[in-house]
CSV table of C-alpha atoms in Angstrom, one decimal:
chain,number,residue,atom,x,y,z
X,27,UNK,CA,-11.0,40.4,-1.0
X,28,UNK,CA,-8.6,40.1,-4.1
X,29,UNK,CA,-10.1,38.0,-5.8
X,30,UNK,CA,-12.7,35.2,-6.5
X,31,UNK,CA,-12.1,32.5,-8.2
X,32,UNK,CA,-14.8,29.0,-9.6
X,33,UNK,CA,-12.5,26.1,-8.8
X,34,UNK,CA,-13.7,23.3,-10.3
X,35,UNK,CA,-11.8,19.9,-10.5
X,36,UNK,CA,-11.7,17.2,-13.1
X,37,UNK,CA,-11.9,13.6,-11.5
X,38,UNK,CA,-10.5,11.0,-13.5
X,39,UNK,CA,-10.5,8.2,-11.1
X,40,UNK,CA,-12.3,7.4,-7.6
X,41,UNK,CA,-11.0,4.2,-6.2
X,42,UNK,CA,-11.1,2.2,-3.1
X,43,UNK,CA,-8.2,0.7,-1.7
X,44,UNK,CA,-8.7,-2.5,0.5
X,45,UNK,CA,-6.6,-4.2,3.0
X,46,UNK,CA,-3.6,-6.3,1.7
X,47,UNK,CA,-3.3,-9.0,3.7
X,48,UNK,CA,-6.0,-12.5,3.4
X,49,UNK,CA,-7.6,-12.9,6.7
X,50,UNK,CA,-11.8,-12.6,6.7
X,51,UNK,CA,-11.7,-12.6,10.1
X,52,UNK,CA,-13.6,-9.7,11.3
X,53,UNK,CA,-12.7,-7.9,14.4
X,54,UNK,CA,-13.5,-5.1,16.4
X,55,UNK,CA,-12.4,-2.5,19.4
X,56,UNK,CA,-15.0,-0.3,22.1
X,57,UNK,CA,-14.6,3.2,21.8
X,58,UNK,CA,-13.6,5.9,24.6
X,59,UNK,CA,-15.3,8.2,26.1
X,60,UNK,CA,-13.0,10.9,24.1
X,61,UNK,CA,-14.5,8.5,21.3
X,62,UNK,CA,-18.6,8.7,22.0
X,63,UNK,CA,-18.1,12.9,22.7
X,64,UNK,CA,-17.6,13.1,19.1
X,65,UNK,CA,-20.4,10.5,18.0
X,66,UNK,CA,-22.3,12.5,15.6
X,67,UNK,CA,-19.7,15.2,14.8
X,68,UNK,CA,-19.2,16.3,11.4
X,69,UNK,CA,-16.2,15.0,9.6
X,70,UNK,CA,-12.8,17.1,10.2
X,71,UNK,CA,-11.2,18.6,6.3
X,72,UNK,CA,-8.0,19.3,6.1
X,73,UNK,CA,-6.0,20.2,3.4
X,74,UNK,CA,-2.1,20.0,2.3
X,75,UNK,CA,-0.6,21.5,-0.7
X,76,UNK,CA,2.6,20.6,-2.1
X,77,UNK,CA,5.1,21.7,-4.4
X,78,UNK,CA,5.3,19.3,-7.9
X,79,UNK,CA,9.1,18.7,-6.7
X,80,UNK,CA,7.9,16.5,-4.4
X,81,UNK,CA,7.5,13.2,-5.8
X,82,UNK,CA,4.6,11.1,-4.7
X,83,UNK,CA,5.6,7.6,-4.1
X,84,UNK,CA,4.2,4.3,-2.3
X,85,UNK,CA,5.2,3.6,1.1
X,86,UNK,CA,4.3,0.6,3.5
X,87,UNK,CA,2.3,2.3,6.4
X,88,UNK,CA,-0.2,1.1,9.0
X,89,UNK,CA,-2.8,-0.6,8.2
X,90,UNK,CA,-6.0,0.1,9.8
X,91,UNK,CA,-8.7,-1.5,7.8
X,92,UNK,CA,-10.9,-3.9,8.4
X,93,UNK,CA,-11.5,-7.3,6.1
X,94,UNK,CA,-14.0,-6.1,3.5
X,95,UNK,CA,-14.1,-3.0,4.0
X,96,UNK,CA,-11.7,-0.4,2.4
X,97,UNK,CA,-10.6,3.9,2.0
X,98,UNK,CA,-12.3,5.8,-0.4
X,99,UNK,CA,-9.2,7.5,-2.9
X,100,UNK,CA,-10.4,10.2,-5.7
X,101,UNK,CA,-7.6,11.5,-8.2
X,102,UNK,CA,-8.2,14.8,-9.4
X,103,UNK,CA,-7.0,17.4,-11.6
X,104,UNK,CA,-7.5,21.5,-11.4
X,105,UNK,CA,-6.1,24.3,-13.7
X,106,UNK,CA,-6.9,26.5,-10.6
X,107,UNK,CA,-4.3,29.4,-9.6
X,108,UNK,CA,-1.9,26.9,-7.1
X,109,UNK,CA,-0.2,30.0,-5.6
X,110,UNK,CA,-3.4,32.1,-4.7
X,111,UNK,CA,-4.8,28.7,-3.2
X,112,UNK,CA,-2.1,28.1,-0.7
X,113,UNK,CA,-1.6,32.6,-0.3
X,114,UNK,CA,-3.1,34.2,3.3
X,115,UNK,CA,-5.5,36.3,1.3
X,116,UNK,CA,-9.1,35.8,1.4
X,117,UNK,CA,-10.6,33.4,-0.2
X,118,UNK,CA,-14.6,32.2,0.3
X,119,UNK,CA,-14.6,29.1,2.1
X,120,UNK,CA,-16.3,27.2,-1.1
X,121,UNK,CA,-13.3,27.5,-3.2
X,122,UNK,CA,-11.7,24.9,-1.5
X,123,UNK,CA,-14.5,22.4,-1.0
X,124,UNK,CA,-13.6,20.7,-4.5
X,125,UNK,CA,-10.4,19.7,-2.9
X,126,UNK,CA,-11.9,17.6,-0.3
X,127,UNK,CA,-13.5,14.4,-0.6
X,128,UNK,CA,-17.0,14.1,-2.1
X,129,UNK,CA,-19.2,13.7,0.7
X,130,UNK,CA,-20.2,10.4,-0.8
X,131,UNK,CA,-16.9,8.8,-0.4
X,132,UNK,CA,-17.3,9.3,3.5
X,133,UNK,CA,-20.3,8.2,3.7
X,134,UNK,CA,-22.5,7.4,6.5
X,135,UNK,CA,-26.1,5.2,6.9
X,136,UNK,CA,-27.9,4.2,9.3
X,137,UNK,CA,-25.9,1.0,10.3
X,138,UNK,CA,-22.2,2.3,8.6
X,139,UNK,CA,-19.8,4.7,9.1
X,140,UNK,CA,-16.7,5.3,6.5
X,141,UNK,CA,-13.7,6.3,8.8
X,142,UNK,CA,-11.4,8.4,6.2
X,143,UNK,CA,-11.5,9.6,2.3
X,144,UNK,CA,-8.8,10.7,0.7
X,145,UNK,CA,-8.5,13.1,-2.7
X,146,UNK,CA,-5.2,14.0,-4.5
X,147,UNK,CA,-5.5,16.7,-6.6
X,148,UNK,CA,-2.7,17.5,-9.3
X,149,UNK,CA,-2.3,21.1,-10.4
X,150,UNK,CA,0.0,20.4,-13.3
X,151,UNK,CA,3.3,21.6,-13.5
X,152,UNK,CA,2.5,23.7,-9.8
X,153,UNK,CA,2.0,20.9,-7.2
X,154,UNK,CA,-1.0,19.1,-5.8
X,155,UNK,CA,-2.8,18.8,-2.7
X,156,UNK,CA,-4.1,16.1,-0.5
X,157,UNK,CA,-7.8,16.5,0.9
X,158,UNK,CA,-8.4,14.5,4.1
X,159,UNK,CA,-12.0,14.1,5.1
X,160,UNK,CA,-11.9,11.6,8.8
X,161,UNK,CA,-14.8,10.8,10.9
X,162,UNK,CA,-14.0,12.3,14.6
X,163,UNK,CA,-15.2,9.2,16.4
X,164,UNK,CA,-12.2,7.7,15.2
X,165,UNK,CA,-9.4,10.7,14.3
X,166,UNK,CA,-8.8,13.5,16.5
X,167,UNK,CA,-6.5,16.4,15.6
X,168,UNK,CA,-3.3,14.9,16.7
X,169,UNK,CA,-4.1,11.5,15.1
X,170,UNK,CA,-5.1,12.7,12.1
X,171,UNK,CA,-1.3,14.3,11.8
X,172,UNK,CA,0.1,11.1,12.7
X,173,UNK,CA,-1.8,9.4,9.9
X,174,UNK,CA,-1.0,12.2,7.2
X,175,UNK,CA,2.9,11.5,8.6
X,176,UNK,CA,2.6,7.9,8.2
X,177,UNK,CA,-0.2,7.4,6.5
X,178,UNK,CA,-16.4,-2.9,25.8
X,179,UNK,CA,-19.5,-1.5,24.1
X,180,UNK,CA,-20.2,2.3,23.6
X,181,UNK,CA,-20.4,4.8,26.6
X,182,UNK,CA,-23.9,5.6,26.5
X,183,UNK,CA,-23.7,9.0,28.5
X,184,UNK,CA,-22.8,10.7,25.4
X,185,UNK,CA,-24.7,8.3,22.6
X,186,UNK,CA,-27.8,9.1,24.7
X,187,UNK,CA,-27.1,13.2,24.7
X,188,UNK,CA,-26.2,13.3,21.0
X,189,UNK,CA,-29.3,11.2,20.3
X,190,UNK,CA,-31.0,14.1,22.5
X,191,UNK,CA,-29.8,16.7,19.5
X,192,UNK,CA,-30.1,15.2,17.2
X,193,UNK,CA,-33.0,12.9,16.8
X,194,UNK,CA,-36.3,14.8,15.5
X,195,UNK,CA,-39.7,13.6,13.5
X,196,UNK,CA,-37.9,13.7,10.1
X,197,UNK,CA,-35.4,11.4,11.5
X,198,UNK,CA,-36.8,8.9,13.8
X,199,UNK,CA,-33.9,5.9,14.2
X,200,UNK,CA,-31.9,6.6,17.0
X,201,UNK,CA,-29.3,3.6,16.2
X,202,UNK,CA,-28.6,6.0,13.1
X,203,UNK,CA,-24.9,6.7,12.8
X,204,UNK,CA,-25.2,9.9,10.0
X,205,UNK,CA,-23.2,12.5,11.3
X,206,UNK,CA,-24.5,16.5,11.5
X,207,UNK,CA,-24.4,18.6,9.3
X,208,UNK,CA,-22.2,21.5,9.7
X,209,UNK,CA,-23.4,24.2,11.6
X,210,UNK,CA,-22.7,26.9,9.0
X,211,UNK,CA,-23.6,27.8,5.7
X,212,UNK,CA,-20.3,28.0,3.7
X,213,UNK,CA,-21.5,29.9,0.8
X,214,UNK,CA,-21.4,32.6,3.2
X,215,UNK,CA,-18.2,32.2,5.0
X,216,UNK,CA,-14.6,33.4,4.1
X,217,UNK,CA,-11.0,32.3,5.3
X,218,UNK,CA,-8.1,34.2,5.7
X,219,UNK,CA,-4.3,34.0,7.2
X,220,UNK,CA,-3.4,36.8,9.4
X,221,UNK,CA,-0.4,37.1,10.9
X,222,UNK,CA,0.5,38.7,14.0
X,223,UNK,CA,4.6,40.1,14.9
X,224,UNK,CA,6.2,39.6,18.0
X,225,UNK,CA,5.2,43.5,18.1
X,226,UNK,CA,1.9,42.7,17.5
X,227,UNK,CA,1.5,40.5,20.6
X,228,UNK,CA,4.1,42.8,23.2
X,229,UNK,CA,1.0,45.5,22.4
X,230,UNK,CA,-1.6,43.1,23.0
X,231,UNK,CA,-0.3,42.2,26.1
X,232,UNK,CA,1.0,45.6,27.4
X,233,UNK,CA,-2.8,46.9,26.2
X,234,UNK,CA,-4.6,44.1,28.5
X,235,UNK,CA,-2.2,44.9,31.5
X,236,UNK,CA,-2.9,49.0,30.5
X,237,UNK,CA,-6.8,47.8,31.3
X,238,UNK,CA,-6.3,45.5,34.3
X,239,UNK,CA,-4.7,48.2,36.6
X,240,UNK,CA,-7.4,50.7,35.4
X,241,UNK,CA,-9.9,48.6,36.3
X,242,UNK,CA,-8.2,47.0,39.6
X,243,UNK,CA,-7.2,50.9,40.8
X,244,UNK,CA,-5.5,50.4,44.1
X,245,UNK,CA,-6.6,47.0,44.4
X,246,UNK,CA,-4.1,43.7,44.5
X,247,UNK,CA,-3.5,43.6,41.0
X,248,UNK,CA,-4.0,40.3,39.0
X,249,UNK,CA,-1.2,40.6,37.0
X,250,UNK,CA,0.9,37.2,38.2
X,251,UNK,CA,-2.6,35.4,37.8
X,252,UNK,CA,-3.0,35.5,34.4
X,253,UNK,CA,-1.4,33.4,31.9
X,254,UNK,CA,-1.0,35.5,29.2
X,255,UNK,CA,0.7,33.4,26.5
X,256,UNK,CA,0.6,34.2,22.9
X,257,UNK,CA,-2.1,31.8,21.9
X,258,UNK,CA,-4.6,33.3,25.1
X,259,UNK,CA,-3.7,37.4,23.4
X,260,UNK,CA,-4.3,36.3,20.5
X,261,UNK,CA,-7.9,34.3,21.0
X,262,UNK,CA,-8.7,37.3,23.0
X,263,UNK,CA,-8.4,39.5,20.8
X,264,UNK,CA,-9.7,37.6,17.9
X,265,UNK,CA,-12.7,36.8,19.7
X,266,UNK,CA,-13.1,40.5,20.7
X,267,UNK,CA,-13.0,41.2,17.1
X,268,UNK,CA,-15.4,39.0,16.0
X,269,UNK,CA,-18.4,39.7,18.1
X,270,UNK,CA,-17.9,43.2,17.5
X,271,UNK,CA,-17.7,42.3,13.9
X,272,UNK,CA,-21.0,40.8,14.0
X,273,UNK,CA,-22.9,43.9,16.2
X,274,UNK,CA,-24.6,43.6,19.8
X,275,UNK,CA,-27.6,41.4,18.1
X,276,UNK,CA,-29.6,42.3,20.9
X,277,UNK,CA,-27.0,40.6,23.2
X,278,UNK,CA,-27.0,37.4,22.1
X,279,UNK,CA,-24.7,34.3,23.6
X,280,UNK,CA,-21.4,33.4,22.5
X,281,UNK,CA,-20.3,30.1,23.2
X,282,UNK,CA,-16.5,30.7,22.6
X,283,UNK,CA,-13.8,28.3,23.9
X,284,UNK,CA,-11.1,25.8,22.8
X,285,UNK,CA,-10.4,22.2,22.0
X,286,UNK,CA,-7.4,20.6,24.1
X,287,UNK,CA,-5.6,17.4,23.7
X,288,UNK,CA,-5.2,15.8,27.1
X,289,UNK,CA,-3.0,13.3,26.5
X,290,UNK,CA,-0.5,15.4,28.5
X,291,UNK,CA,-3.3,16.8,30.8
X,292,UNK,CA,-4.9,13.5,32.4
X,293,UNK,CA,-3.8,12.0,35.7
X,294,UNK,CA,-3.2,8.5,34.0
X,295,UNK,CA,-0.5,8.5,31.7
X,296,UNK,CA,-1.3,8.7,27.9
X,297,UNK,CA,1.7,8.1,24.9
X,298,UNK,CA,2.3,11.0,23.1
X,299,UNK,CA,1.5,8.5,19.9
X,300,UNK,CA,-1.8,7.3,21.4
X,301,UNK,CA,-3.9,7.2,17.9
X,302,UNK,CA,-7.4,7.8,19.0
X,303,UNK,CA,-9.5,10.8,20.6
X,304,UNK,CA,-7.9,12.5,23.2
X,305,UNK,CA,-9.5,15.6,22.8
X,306,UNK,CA,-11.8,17.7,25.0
X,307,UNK,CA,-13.5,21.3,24.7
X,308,UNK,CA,-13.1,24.0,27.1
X,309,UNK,CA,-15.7,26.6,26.7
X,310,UNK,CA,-18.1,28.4,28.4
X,311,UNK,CA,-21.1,31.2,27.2
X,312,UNK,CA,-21.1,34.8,27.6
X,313,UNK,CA,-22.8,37.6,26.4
X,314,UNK,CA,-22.4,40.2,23.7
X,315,UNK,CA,-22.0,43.0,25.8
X,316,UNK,CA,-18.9,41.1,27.8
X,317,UNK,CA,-17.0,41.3,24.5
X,318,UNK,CA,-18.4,45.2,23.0
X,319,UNK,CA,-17.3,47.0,26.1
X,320,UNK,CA,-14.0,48.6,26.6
X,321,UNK,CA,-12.1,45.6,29.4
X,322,UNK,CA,-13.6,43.1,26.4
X,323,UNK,CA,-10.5,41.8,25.5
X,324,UNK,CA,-9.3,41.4,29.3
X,325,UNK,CA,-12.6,39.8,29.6
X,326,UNK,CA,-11.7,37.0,27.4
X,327,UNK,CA,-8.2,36.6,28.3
X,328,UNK,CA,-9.5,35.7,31.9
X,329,UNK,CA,-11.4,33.4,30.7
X,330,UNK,CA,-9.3,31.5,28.1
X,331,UNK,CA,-6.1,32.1,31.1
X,332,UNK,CA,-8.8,30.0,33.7
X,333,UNK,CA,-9.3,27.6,31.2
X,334,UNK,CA,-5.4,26.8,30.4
X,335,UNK,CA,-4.6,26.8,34.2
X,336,UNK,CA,-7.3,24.2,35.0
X,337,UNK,CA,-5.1,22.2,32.1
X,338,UNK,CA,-2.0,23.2,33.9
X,339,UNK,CA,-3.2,21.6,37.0
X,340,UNK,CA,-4.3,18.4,35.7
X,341,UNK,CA,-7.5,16.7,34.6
X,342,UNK,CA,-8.8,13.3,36.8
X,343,UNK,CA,-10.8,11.1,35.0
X,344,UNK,CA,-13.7,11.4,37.6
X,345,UNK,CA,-16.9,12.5,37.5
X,346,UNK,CA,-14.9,13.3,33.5
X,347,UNK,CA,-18.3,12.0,31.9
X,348,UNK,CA,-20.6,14.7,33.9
X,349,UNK,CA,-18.2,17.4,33.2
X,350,UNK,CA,-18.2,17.2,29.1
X,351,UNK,CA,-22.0,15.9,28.8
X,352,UNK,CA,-22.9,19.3,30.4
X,353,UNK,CA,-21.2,20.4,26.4
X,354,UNK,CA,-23.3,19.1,24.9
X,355,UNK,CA,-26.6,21.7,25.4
X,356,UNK,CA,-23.3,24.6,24.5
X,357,UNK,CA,-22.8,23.1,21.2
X,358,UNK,CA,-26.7,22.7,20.5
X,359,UNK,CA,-26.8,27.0,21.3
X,360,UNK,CA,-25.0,27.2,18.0
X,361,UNK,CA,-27.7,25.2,16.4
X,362,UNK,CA,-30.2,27.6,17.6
X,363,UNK,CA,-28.3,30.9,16.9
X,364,UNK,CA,-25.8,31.5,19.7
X,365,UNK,CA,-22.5,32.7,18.3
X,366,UNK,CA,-19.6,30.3,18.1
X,367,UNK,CA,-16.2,31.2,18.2
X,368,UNK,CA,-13.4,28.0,18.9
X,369,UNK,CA,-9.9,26.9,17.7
X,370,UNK,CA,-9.3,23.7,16.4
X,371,UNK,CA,-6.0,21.9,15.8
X,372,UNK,CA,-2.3,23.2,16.8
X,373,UNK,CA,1.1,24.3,15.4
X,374,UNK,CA,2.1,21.7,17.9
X,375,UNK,CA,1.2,19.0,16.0
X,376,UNK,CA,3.9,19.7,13.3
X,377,UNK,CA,1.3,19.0,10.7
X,378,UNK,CA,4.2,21.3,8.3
X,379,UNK,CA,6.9,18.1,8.7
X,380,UNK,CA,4.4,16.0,6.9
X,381,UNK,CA,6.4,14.0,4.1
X,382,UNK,CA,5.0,13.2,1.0
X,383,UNK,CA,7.8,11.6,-0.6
């Protein structure tokens, strides 16, 4: 690590900003099943930093908001290092938390749910960055993009099964809508950009065929079966890494997987644009020792290649309920210890084309 640094911000104003228009009527609209998956999730962070010659200015954008009720806007100020912020080395997770949204400006009670907060943080004469916190009942990766760019009841299936996790004797209401926590402690995490060549992946993938005909010998080989794009070399191999990183543990689980949107996936047609969840998980549990041994890397791109092709070949809304509620006892594993390893958003969203001004 190159450095640590103690960010801390100077608020000067938190705000809320409330619909424009007159109307008190109130009105509401049910929630998906892609809605109810994510019920008690933790809120999604994300963060953009901009250069100062980008000139913030007021556009009209949609309005989502109901009469009443309003978004949550802090305006901030750090003398932080702008540069080393927004730089691929690593930084502890915690130096970024003061750029995000207080967690009392998305907050959550029993009865109420705040959707999104937003915080602007100047760093003058350097730039500024906006901190998005979204509850993912509402927001899903893709949405929360199209936001940034310009800005019948509840399925019960899943409210009963995240009521199943989450409900204990300390907290007895089960019509409370307080998210989780997050899993992790962050005072103990770190973040990092790594970036892997063209060369980089040729090796990976030249490496996991190298393995597949030592392994297959003078059997048919697999080699047209897997799909071995770069993002399945490179979750392989970071996943391999990883565990390995973290020792055998007495060969502990690892729930490792990805999160997909399916708006292109589903046999009824979904707009590109659809704002809303439209996200599932793919995932499945192994063991330690699938990942230490020497085919551990073809062992996960296998997996994450069956996963992708299933995609490929189309999701039906049937028996879709079962399917993800059977999730739900993966994610609790990572409540009780099992090691988690996912990936969350995409390049594909062209969060980078976000315009500011």
């Amino acid at each position: 690590m190159e450095k640590s640094i103690n960010n801390k911000v100077k608020i000067h104003e938190i705000t809320r900003i409330t619909p424009f228009f007159s109307s008190t009527a109130e009105f509401s609209f049910p929630l998906t099943l892609f809605d109810t998956y994510w019920f008690k999730f933790h809120p999604i962070e994300r963060l953009f930093f901009c250069l100062s010659h980008v000139a913030l200015r007021c556009r009209k954008t949609s309005h989502l908001l109901l009469p009443k009720d309003g978004v949550s806007v802090t305006v901030a100020e750090s003398n932080t290092d702008f540069n080393y912020l927004c730089g691929n080395a690593i930084h502890e997770a915690v130096e970024f938390l003061p750029l995000t949204p207080l967690t009392s400006q998305l907050s959550t009670s029993d009865d109420k749910a705040a959707v999104i907060a937003i915080q602007i943080t100047m760093f003058p004469n350097e730039g500024f960055c906006i901190g998005i916190s979204t509850h993912h009942i509402i927001f899903d990766g893709r949405s929360s993009v199209m936001f940034m760019k310009d800005p019948t009841g509840i399925d019960m299936v899943f409210i009963n099964n995240w009521l199943a996790f989450t409900v204990s004797d300390t907290n007895p209401n089960k019509r409370s809508l307080k998210s989780l926590p997050s899993f992790v402690d962050l005072d103990n995490l770190v973040q990092a950009t790594f970036v892997l060549t063209c060369e980089d992946i040729k090796e990976l993938r030249d490496n996991i065929l190298s393995v597949l005909d030592k392994v297959n010998g003078n059997e048919v080989k697999k080699f047209d079966k897997l799909h071995l794009s770069t993002f399945v070399l490179t979750g392989a191999y970071v996943y391999s890494c990883m565990v390995k990183a973290k020792g055998a543990e007495n060969n502990r689980d690892v729930l490792f997987g990805f999160t997909a949107d399916y708006r292109k996936c589903l046999d009824l047609p979904i707009p590109m644009n659809y704002f809303g969840n439209c996200v599932g998980t793919r995932a499945m549990v192994a063991k330690t020792r699938d990942f230490m041994e020497e085919t551990g890397v073809l062992f996960v791109a296998e997996k994450l290649s069956d996963m992708i092709k299933e995609l490929e070949d189309g999701l039906t809304l049937e028996g879709f309920e079962e399917k993800l509620v059977k999730l739900m006892p993966m994610m609790k594993s990572v409540a009780q210890g099992a090691q988690g390893l996912g990936v969350i958003g995409s390049n594909r969203f062209d969060a980078y084309k976000s315009d500011f001004g």
